[in-house]
Amino acid sequence: MFVVVSGDYIENILKKWKGDYDLLETHHGYIQWLFPIREPGMNYQCQELQLHEAEKIIKDLTCKERVLRAFDLMLDFYGMAYDREKMTFGRSKNWEKRFLNLSRRSHNWLRITRILKCLGELGWEPLKKPWVEFIINEAFVTKKLAACQRSLTEYWIPVLRVEEEREAMMELAFSYLDDSP
């Protein structure tokens, strides 16, 4: 599939764009192609994901793996890493610069919302809670992503589909808030 806005194929984006943070930051249309969801986005050339399309992607191991590869690409862009075997998230080697970029460029927060929604649509719901939990730690405990706290509580946690996980993550996030003057 050719992404007209950015002028490249999805497979090329996955293979060649990793680590090219300026390219990932300045191009905006690719995110809708890598992470389709069932609602409109900013790229007029992308259509909303249809249920039958989501079902086909979930059943096609190559397509499902491609979603995970796109997720890895964006995690690297945000300064994060994912251990597939342990299903845990952590900081990447270049996390300081990438966290600073994420904190300063709020349009990336919209991208994270889209990614979380897409993961749920395309069979990767189990990744969402541990990723959100990692971000809660970075936003509320280490405060390295403190700028993301509002997006975390108003957008990212609410897109967790499992009610118990959503409630637990909301409770965790709010447990770190200090009400003292």
PDB file of C-alpha atoms in Angstrom:
ATOM      1  CA  MET A   1       0.000   0.000   0.000  1.00  0.00           C
ATOM      2  CA  PHE A   2       1.376   3.406  -1.008  1.00  0.00           C
ATOM      3  CA  VAL A   3       1.124   6.291   1.457  1.00  0.00           C
ATOM      4  CA  VAL A   4       0.720   9.270  -0.833  1.00  0.00           C
ATOM      5  CA  VAL A   5       1.144  11.964   1.818  1.00  0.00           C
ATOM      6  CA  SER A   6       4.545  10.696   2.881  1.00  0.00           C
ATOM      7  CA  GLY A   7       5.411   9.163  -0.477  1.00  0.00           C
ATOM      8  CA  ASP A   8       6.326   5.663   0.613  1.00  0.00           C
ATOM      9  CA  TYR A   9       5.013   2.135   1.056  1.00  0.00           C
ATOM     10  CA  ILE A  10       4.071   0.832   4.486  1.00  0.00           C
ATOM     11  CA  GLU A  11       6.728  -1.872   4.273  1.00  0.00           C
ATOM     12  CA  ASN A  12       9.372   0.734   3.407  1.00  0.00           C
ATOM     13  CA  ILE A  13       8.276   2.874   6.337  1.00  0.00           C
ATOM     14  CA  LEU A  14       8.676  -0.101   8.645  1.00  0.00           C
ATOM     15  CA  LYS A  15      12.092  -1.009   7.237  1.00  0.00           C
ATOM     16  CA  LYS A  16      13.670   2.365   6.515  1.00  0.00           C
ATOM     17  CA  TRP A  17      12.142   4.999   8.781  1.00  0.00           C
ATOM     18  CA  LYS A  18      13.186   3.525  12.138  1.00  0.00           C
ATOM     19  CA  GLY A  19      15.572   5.896  13.826  1.00  0.00           C
ATOM     20  CA  ASP A  20      14.820   8.723  11.385  1.00  0.00           C
ATOM     21  CA  TYR A  21      13.144  10.800  14.061  1.00  0.00           C
ATOM     22  CA  ASP A  22      12.954  13.981  12.005  1.00  0.00           C
ATOM     23  CA  LEU A  23      11.063  12.144   9.278  1.00  0.00           C
ATOM     24  CA  LEU A  24       8.711  10.472  11.761  1.00  0.00           C
ATOM     25  CA  GLU A  25       8.122  13.807  13.489  1.00  0.00           C
ATOM     26  CA  THR A  26       7.483  15.953  10.433  1.00  0.00           C
ATOM     27  CA  HIS A  27       5.319  13.587   8.378  1.00  0.00           C
ATOM     28  CA  HIS A  28       1.846  13.160   9.753  1.00  0.00           C
ATOM     29  CA  GLY A  29      -0.161  11.145   7.227  1.00  0.00           C
ATOM     30  CA  TYR A  30       1.596   7.822   7.773  1.00  0.00           C
ATOM     31  CA  ILE A  31       0.180   7.256  11.241  1.00  0.00           C
ATOM     32  CA  GLN A  32      -3.334   6.644   9.873  1.00  0.00           C
ATOM     33  CA  TRP A  33      -1.958   4.024   7.462  1.00  0.00           C
ATOM     34  CA  LEU A  34       0.101   2.215  10.086  1.00  0.00           C
ATOM     35  CA  PHE A  35      -2.628   2.342  12.750  1.00  0.00           C
ATOM     36  CA  PRO A  36      -6.096   2.259  11.183  1.00  0.00           C
ATOM     37  CA  ILE A  37      -9.088   2.782  13.468  1.00  0.00           C
ATOM     38  CA  ARG A  38     -12.851   2.912  13.023  1.00  0.00           C
ATOM     39  CA  GLU A  39     -13.087   6.689  13.122  1.00  0.00           C
ATOM     40  CA  PRO A  40     -11.872   9.482  10.848  1.00  0.00           C
ATOM     41  CA  GLY A  41      -8.380  10.883  11.158  1.00  0.00           C
ATOM     42  CA  MET A  42      -6.580  13.945   9.845  1.00  0.00           C
ATOM     43  CA  ASN A  43      -5.456  12.253   6.622  1.00  0.00           C
ATOM     44  CA  TYR A  44      -8.274  12.680   4.102  1.00  0.00           C
ATOM     45  CA  GLN A  45      -6.804   9.887   1.971  1.00  0.00           C
ATOM     46  CA  CYS A  46      -7.370   7.280   4.678  1.00  0.00           C
ATOM     47  CA  GLN A  47     -10.734   5.720   5.207  1.00  0.00           C
ATOM     48  CA  GLU A  48     -12.067   4.474   8.498  1.00  0.00           C
ATOM     49  CA  LEU A  49     -11.229   0.877   9.336  1.00  0.00           C
ATOM     50  CA  GLN A  50     -14.178  -1.415   8.643  1.00  0.00           C
ATOM     51  CA  LEU A  51     -15.019  -4.377  10.872  1.00  0.00           C
ATOM     52  CA  HIS A  52     -14.482  -6.900   8.072  1.00  0.00           C
ATOM     53  CA  GLU A  53     -11.039  -5.373   7.420  1.00  0.00           C
ATOM     54  CA  ALA A  54     -10.099  -5.613  11.091  1.00  0.00           C
ATOM     55  CA  GLU A  55     -11.197  -9.256  11.116  1.00  0.00           C
ATOM     56  CA  LYS A  56      -9.028 -10.021   8.080  1.00  0.00           C
ATOM     57  CA  ILE A  57      -5.995  -8.284   9.610  1.00  0.00           C
ATOM     58  CA  ILE A  58      -6.411 -10.221  12.860  1.00  0.00           C
ATOM     59  CA  LYS A  59      -6.625 -13.542  10.984  1.00  0.00           C
ATOM     60  CA  ASP A  60      -3.654 -12.801   8.703  1.00  0.00           C
ATOM     61  CA  LEU A  61      -0.465 -13.428  10.683  1.00  0.00           C
ATOM     62  CA  THR A  62       1.620 -11.296   8.301  1.00  0.00           C
ATOM     63  CA  CYS A  63      -0.714  -8.331   8.708  1.00  0.00           C
ATOM     64  CA  LYS A  64      -0.976  -8.779  12.455  1.00  0.00           C
ATOM     65  CA  GLU A  65       2.816  -8.916  12.733  1.00  0.00           C
ATOM     66  CA  ARG A  66       3.048  -5.772  10.602  1.00  0.00           C
ATOM     67  CA  VAL A  67       0.936  -3.942  13.197  1.00  0.00           C
ATOM     68  CA  LEU A  68       3.388  -5.054  15.879  1.00  0.00           C
ATOM     69  CA  ARG A  69       6.328  -3.903  13.754  1.00  0.00           C
ATOM     70  CA  ALA A  70       4.661  -0.495  13.359  1.00  0.00           C
ATOM     71  CA  PHE A  71       4.184  -0.406  17.118  1.00  0.00           C
ATOM     72  CA  ASP A  72       7.887  -1.155  17.627  1.00  0.00           C
ATOM     73  CA  LEU A  73       8.745   1.677  15.217  1.00  0.00           C
ATOM     74  CA  MET A  74       6.686   4.163  17.192  1.00  0.00           C
ATOM     75  CA  LEU A  75       7.882   2.913  20.567  1.00  0.00           C
ATOM     76  CA  ASP A  76      11.437   3.585  19.417  1.00  0.00           C
ATOM     77  CA  PHE A  77      10.366   7.047  18.262  1.00  0.00           C
ATOM     78  CA  TYR A  78       8.941   7.722  21.742  1.00  0.00           C
ATOM     79  CA  GLY A  79      12.052   6.407  23.542  1.00  0.00           C
ATOM     80  CA  MET A  80      10.413   3.202  24.679  1.00  0.00           C
ATOM     81  CA  ALA A  81      11.087  -0.487  24.176  1.00  0.00           C
ATOM     82  CA  TYR A  82       9.019  -3.643  24.429  1.00  0.00           C
ATOM     83  CA  ASP A  83      10.212  -7.065  25.517  1.00  0.00           C
ATOM     84  CA  ARG A  84       7.929  -9.505  23.661  1.00  0.00           C
ATOM     85  CA  GLU A  85       8.815 -12.503  25.812  1.00  0.00           C
ATOM     86  CA  LYS A  86       8.197 -10.800  29.153  1.00  0.00           C
ATOM     87  CA  MET A  87       5.461  -8.495  27.798  1.00  0.00           C
ATOM     88  CA  THR A  88       7.050  -5.565  29.591  1.00  0.00           C
ATOM     89  CA  PHE A  89       7.908  -2.042  28.547  1.00  0.00           C
ATOM     90  CA  GLY A  90      10.918   0.043  29.409  1.00  0.00           C
ATOM     91  CA  ARG A  91      13.083   2.902  28.274  1.00  0.00           C
ATOM     92  CA  SER A  92      15.134   2.619  25.102  1.00  0.00           C
ATOM     93  CA  LYS A  93      18.791   3.615  24.918  1.00  0.00           C
ATOM     94  CA  ASN A  94      17.922   7.061  23.588  1.00  0.00           C
ATOM     95  CA  TRP A  95      15.005   7.630  25.952  1.00  0.00           C
ATOM     96  CA  GLU A  96      16.059  11.056  27.279  1.00  0.00           C
ATOM     97  CA  LYS A  97      15.920  12.881  23.932  1.00  0.00           C
ATOM     98  CA  ARG A  98      12.838  10.981  22.821  1.00  0.00           C
ATOM     99  CA  PHE A  99      10.951  11.609  26.092  1.00  0.00           C
ATOM    100  CA  LEU A 100      11.801  15.295  25.761  1.00  0.00           C
ATOM    101  CA  ASN A 101      10.417  15.297  22.222  1.00  0.00           C
ATOM    102  CA  LEU A 102       7.274  13.472  23.353  1.00  0.00           C
ATOM    103  CA  SER A 103       6.772  15.943  26.193  1.00  0.00           C
ATOM    104  CA  ARG A 104       7.202  18.983  23.957  1.00  0.00           C
ATOM    105  CA  ARG A 105       5.296  17.869  20.862  1.00  0.00           C
ATOM    106  CA  SER A 106       1.738  17.288  21.951  1.00  0.00           C
ATOM    107  CA  HIS A 107       0.532  16.076  18.539  1.00  0.00           C
ATOM    108  CA  ASN A 108       2.342  12.844  19.427  1.00  0.00           C
ATOM    109  CA  TRP A 109      -0.146  12.396  22.266  1.00  0.00           C
ATOM    110  CA  LEU A 110      -2.902  12.160  19.631  1.00  0.00           C
ATOM    111  CA  ARG A 111      -0.816   9.547  17.852  1.00  0.00           C
ATOM    112  CA  ILE A 112      -0.583   7.499  21.042  1.00  0.00           C
ATOM    113  CA  THR A 113      -4.359   7.617  21.420  1.00  0.00           C
ATOM    114  CA  ARG A 114      -4.708   6.327  17.859  1.00  0.00           C
ATOM    115  CA  ILE A 115      -2.111   3.595  18.440  1.00  0.00           C
ATOM    116  CA  LEU A 116      -3.885   2.396  21.586  1.00  0.00           C
ATOM    117  CA  LYS A 117      -7.222   2.293  19.786  1.00  0.00           C
ATOM    118  CA  CYS A 118      -5.689   0.436  16.847  1.00  0.00           C
ATOM    119  CA  LEU A 119      -4.021  -2.149  19.067  1.00  0.00           C
ATOM    120  CA  GLY A 120      -7.429  -2.962  20.493  1.00  0.00           C
ATOM    121  CA  GLU A 121      -9.089  -3.106  17.080  1.00  0.00           C
ATOM    122  CA  LEU A 122      -6.460  -5.385  15.563  1.00  0.00           C
ATOM    123  CA  GLY A 123      -6.008  -8.053  18.206  1.00  0.00           C
ATOM    124  CA  TRP A 124      -3.308  -6.568  20.398  1.00  0.00           C
ATOM    125  CA  GLU A 125      -5.451  -5.490  23.380  1.00  0.00           C
ATOM    126  CA  PRO A 126      -3.163  -7.382  25.829  1.00  0.00           C
ATOM    127  CA  LEU A 127      -0.337  -4.911  25.034  1.00  0.00           C
ATOM    128  CA  LYS A 128      -2.309  -1.856  26.054  1.00  0.00           C
ATOM    129  CA  LYS A 129      -2.435  -2.260  29.844  1.00  0.00           C
ATOM    130  CA  PRO A 130       1.287  -2.898  30.371  1.00  0.00           C
ATOM    131  CA  TRP A 131       2.139   0.002  28.048  1.00  0.00           C
ATOM    132  CA  VAL A 132      -0.231   2.342  29.854  1.00  0.00           C
ATOM    133  CA  GLU A 133       1.139   1.153  33.193  1.00  0.00           C
ATOM    134  CA  PHE A 134       4.676   1.941  32.028  1.00  0.00           C
ATOM    135  CA  ILE A 135       3.596   5.428  30.945  1.00  0.00           C
ATOM    136  CA  ILE A 136       1.824   5.983  34.281  1.00  0.00           C
ATOM    137  CA  ASN A 137       5.123   5.290  36.028  1.00  0.00           C
ATOM    138  CA  GLU A 138       7.006   7.683  33.744  1.00  0.00           C
ATOM    139  CA  ALA A 139       4.336  10.387  34.036  1.00  0.00           C
ATOM    140  CA  PHE A 140       3.518  10.238  37.744  1.00  0.00           C
ATOM    141  CA  VAL A 141       6.454   8.562  39.502  1.00  0.00           C
ATOM    142  CA  THR A 142       9.617   9.564  37.630  1.00  0.00           C
ATOM    143  CA  LYS A 143       7.808  12.607  36.162  1.00  0.00           C
ATOM    144  CA  LYS A 144       9.901  12.264  32.987  1.00  0.00           C
ATOM    145  CA  LEU A 145       6.629  12.315  31.025  1.00  0.00           C
ATOM    146  CA  ALA A 146       4.690  14.546  33.416  1.00  0.00           C
ATOM    147  CA  ALA A 147       3.481  16.639  30.475  1.00  0.00           C
ATOM    148  CA  CYS A 148       1.454  13.618  29.326  1.00  0.00           C
ATOM    149  CA  GLN A 149      -0.529  13.192  32.550  1.00  0.00           C
ATOM    150  CA  ARG A 150      -3.741  14.755  31.231  1.00  0.00           C
ATOM    151  CA  SER A 151      -3.721  12.742  27.986  1.00  0.00           C
ATOM    152  CA  LEU A 152      -2.993   9.640  30.014  1.00  0.00           C
ATOM    153  CA  THR A 153      -5.989  10.053  32.321  1.00  0.00           C
ATOM    154  CA  GLU A 154      -8.424  11.552  29.815  1.00  0.00           C
ATOM    155  CA  TYR A 155      -7.615   9.561  26.673  1.00  0.00           C
ATOM    156  CA  TRP A 156      -5.140   6.702  27.035  1.00  0.00           C
ATOM    157  CA  ILE A 157      -6.525   4.936  30.093  1.00  0.00           C
ATOM    158  CA  PRO A 158     -10.148   5.307  28.904  1.00  0.00           C
ATOM    159  CA  VAL A 159      -9.409   3.365  25.680  1.00  0.00           C
ATOM    160  CA  LEU A 160      -8.518   0.235  27.639  1.00  0.00           C
ATOM    161  CA  ARG A 161     -11.378  -2.097  26.715  1.00  0.00           C
ATOM    162  CA  VAL A 162     -11.283  -4.340  29.779  1.00  0.00           C
ATOM    163  CA  GLU A 163     -13.202  -2.501  32.490  1.00  0.00           C
ATOM    164  CA  GLU A 164     -11.181  -3.940  35.381  1.00  0.00           C
ATOM    165  CA  GLU A 165      -7.907  -2.909  33.718  1.00  0.00           C
ATOM    166  CA  ARG A 166      -9.248   0.557  32.942  1.00  0.00           C
ATOM    167  CA  GLU A 167     -10.412   1.059  36.521  1.00  0.00           C
ATOM    168  CA  ALA A 168      -7.155  -0.293  37.987  1.00  0.00           C
ATOM    169  CA  MET A 169      -5.025   1.977  35.780  1.00  0.00           C
ATOM    170  CA  MET A 170      -7.162   5.012  36.593  1.00  0.00           C
ATOM    171  CA  GLU A 171      -6.896   4.227  40.288  1.00  0.00           C
ATOM    172  CA  LEU A 172      -3.135   3.784  39.966  1.00  0.00           C
ATOM    173  CA  ALA A 173      -2.688   7.075  38.115  1.00  0.00           C
ATOM    174  CA  PHE A 174      -4.784   9.038  40.587  1.00  0.00           C
ATOM    175  CA  SER A 175      -3.036   7.431  43.551  1.00  0.00           C
ATOM    176  CA  TYR A 176       0.056   9.424  42.587  1.00  0.00           C
ATOM    177  CA  LEU A 177      -1.668  12.786  42.538  1.00  0.00           C
ATOM    178  CA  ASP A 178      -0.743  14.955  45.479  1.00  0.00           C
ATOM    179  CA  ASP A 179      -3.651  17.062  46.732  1.00  0.00           C
ATOM    180  CA  SER A 180      -1.550  18.959  49.253  1.00  0.00           C
ATOM    181  CA  PRO A 181      -0.852  22.649  48.571  1.00  0.00           C
TER     182      PRO A 181
END
